[in-house]
PDB file of C-alpha atoms in Angstrom:
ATOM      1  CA  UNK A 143     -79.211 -63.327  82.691  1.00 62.00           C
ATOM      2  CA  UNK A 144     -76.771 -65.238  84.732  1.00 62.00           C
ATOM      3  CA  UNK A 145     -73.672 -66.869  83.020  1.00 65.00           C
ATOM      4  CA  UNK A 146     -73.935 -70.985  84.271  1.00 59.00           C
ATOM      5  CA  UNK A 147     -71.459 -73.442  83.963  1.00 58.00           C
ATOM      6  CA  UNK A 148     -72.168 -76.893  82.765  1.00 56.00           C
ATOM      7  CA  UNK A 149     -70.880 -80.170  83.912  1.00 63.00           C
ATOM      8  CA  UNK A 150     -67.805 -82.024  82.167  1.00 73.00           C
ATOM      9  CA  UNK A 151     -65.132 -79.812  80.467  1.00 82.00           C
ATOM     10  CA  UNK A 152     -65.098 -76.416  81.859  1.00 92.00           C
ATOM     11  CA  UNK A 153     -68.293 -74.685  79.745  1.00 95.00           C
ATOM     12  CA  UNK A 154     -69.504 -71.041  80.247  1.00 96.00           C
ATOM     13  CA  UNK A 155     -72.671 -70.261  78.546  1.00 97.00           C
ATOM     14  CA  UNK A 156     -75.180 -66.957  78.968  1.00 98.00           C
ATOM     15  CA  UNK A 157     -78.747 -67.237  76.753  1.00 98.00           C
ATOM     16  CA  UNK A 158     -79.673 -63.583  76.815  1.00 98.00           C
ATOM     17  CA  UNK A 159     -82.803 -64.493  74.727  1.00 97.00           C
ATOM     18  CA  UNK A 160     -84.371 -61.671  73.047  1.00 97.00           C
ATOM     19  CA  UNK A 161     -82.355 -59.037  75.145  1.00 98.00           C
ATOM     20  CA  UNK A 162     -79.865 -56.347  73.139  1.00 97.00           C
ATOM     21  CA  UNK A 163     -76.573 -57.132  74.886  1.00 98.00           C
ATOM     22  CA  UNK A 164     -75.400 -60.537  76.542  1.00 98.00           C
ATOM     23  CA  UNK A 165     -72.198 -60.761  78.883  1.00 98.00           C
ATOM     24  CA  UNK A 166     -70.553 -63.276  80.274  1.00 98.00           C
ATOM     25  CA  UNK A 167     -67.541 -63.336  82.620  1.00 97.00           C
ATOM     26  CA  UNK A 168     -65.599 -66.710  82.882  1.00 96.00           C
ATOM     27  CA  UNK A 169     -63.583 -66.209  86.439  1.00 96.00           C
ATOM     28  CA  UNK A 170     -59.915 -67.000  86.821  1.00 95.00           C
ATOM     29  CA  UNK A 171     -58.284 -69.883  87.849  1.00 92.00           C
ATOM     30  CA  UNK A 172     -54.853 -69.152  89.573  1.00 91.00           C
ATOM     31  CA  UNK A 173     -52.827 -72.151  88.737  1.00 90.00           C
ATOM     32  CA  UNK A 174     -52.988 -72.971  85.140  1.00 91.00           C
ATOM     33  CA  UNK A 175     -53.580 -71.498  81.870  1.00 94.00           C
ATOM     34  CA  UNK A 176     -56.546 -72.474  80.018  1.00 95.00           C
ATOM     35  CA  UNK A 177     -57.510 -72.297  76.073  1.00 96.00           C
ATOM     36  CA  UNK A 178     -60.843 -71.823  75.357  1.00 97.00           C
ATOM     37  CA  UNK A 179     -62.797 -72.205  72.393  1.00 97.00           C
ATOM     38  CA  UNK A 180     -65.782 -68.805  72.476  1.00 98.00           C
ATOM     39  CA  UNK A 181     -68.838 -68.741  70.021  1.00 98.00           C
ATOM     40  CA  UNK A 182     -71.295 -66.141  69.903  1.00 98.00           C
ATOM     41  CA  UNK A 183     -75.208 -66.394  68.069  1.00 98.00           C
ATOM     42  CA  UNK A 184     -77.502 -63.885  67.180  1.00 98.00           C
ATOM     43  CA  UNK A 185     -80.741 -65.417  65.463  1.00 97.00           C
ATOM     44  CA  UNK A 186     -83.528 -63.213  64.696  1.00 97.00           C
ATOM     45  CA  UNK A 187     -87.159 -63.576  63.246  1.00 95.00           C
ATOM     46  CA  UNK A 188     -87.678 -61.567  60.061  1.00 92.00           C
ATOM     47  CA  UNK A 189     -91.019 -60.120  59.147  1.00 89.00           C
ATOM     48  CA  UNK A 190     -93.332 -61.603  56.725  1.00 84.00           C
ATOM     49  CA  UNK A 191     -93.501 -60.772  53.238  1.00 75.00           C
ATOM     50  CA  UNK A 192     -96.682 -58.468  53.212  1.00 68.00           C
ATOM     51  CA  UNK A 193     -94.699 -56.601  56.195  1.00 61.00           C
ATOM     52  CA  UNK A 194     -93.919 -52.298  55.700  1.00 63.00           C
ATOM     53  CA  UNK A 195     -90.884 -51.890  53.311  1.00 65.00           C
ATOM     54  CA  UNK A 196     -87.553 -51.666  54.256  1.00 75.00           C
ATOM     55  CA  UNK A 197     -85.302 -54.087  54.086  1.00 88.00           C
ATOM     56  CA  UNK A 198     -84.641 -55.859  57.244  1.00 92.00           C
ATOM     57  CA  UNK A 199     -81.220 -56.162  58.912  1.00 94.00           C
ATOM     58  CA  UNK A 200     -79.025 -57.535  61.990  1.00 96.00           C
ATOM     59  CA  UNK A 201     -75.717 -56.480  63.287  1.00 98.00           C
ATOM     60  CA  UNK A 202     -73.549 -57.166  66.380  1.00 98.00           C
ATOM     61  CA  UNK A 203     -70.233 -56.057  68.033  1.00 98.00           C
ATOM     62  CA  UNK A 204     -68.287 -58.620  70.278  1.00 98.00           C
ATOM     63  CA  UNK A 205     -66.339 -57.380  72.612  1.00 98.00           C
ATOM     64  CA  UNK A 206     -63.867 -59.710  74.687  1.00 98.00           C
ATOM     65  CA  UNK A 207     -62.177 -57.558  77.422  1.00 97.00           C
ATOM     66  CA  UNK A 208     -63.275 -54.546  76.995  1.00 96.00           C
ATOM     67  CA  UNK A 209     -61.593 -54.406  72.879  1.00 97.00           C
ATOM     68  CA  UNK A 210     -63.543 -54.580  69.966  1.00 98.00           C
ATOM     69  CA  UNK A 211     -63.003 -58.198  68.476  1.00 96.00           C
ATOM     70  CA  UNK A 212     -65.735 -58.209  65.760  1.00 97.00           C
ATOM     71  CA  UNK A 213     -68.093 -56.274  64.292  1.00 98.00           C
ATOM     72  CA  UNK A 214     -70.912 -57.475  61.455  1.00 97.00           C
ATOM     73  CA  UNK A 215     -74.077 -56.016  59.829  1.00 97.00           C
ATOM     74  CA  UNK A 216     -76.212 -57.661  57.262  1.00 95.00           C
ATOM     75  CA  UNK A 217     -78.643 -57.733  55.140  1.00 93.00           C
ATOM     76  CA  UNK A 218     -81.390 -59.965  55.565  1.00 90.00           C
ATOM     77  CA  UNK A 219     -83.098 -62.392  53.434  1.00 83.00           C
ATOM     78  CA  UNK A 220     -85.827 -64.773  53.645  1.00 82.00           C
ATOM     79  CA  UNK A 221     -89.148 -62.833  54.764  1.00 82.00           C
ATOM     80  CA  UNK A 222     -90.777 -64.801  57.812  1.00 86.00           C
ATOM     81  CA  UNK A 223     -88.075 -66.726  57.909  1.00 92.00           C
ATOM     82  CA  UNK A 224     -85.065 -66.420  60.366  1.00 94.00           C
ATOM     83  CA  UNK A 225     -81.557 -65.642  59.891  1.00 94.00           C
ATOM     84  CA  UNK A 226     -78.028 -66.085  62.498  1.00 96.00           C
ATOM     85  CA  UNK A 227     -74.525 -63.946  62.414  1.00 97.00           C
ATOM     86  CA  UNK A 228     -72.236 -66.325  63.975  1.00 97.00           C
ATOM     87  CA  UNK A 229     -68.553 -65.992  65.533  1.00 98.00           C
ATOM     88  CA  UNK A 230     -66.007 -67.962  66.513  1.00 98.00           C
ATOM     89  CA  UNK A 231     -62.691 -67.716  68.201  1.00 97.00           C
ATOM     90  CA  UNK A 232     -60.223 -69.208  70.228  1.00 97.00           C
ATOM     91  CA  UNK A 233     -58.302 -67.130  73.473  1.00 96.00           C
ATOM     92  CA  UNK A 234     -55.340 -67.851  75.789  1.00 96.00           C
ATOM     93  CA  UNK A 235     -56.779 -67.117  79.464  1.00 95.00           C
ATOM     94  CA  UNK A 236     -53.753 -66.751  81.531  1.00 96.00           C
ATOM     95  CA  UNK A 237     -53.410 -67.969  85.052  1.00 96.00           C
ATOM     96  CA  UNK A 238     -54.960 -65.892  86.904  1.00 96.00           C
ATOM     97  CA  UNK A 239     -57.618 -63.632  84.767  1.00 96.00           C
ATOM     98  CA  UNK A 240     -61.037 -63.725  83.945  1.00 97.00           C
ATOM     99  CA  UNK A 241     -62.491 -63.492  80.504  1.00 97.00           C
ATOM    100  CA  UNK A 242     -65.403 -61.233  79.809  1.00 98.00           C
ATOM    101  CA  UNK A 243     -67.061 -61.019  76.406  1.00 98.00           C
ATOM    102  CA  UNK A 244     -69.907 -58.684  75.733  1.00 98.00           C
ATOM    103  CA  UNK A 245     -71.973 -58.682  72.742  1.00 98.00           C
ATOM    104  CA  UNK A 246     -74.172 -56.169  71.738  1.00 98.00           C
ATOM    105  CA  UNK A 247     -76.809 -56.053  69.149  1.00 98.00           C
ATOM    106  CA  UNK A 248     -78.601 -53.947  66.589  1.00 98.00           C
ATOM    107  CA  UNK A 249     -82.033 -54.725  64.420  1.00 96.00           C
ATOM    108  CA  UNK A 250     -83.982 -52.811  61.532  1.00 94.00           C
ATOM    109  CA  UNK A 251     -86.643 -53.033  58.989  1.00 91.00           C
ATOM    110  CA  UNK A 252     -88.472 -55.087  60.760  1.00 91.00           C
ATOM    111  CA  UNK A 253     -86.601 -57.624  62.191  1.00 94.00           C
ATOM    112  CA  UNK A 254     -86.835 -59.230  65.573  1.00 96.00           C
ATOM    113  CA  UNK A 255     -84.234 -60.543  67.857  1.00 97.00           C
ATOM    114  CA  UNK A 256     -85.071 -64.054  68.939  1.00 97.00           C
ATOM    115  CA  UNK A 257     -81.747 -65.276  70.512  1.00 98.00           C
ATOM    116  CA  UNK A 258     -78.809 -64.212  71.572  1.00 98.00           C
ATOM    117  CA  UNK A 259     -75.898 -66.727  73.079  1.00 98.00           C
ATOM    118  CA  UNK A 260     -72.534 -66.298  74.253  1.00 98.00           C
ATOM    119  CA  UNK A 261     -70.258 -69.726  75.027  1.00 98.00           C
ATOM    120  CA  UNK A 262     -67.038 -70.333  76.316  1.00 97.00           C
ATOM    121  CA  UNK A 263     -65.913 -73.865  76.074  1.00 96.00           C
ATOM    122  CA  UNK A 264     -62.538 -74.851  77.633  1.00 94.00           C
ATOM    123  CA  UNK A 265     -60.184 -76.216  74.294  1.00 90.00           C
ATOM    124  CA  UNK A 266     -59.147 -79.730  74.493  1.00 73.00           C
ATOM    125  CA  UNK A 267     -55.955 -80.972  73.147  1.00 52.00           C
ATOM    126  CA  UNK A 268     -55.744 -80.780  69.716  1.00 47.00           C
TER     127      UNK A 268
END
């Protein structure tokens, strides 16, 4: 999983796919401050309806710098259907440091991580 950035306005992006933690480092830049906008996605696949009980669930943590930013867990609904915890936020990046946000995931009763995305999207002027 290797953190790629896109062309146009300055875009991070990792796509950990089904793994249980995604990271992504955006590297400094020593003569400007930059504003970026960061999103984080965690889909997963939950099991049918005929599937063993217990009720199926997703959580994740986001970490950006090494500090807990957000934490979720939820119930699931929709059996064989999918369902996302999303996150959004926006960060100073100071001239001069990187940004690293780590996101790590959790699953139960069934469910199955499908995706997992972390973004970093340079803020334009608003």
């Amino acid at each position: 999983m290797t953190a790629v950035r896109r062309p146009g306005p300055e875009r991070w992006q990792v796509d950990a796919g089904e793994a249980d933690i995604a990271v992504l480092t955006v590297p400094p830049v020593l003569r400007r401050e930059r504003l970026f906008d960061l999103d984080l996605q965690f889909r997963v696949k939950l099991p049918a309806a005929d599937a063993p009980p217990g009720e199926p669930w997703l959580a994740v943590t986001l970490e950006i710098d090494g500090r807990r930013e957000w934490t979720r867990r939820i119930d699931a609904r929709g059996p064989g259907d999918t369902d996302v915890l999303d996150f959004h936020c926006r960060r100073a990046l100071p001239a001069g440091s990187a940004l690293r946000l780590r996101a790590v995931t959790q699953v139960g009763g069934g469910a199955k991580r499908q995706r997992l995305v972390l973004s970093a999207e340079a803020a334009g002027d608003d």
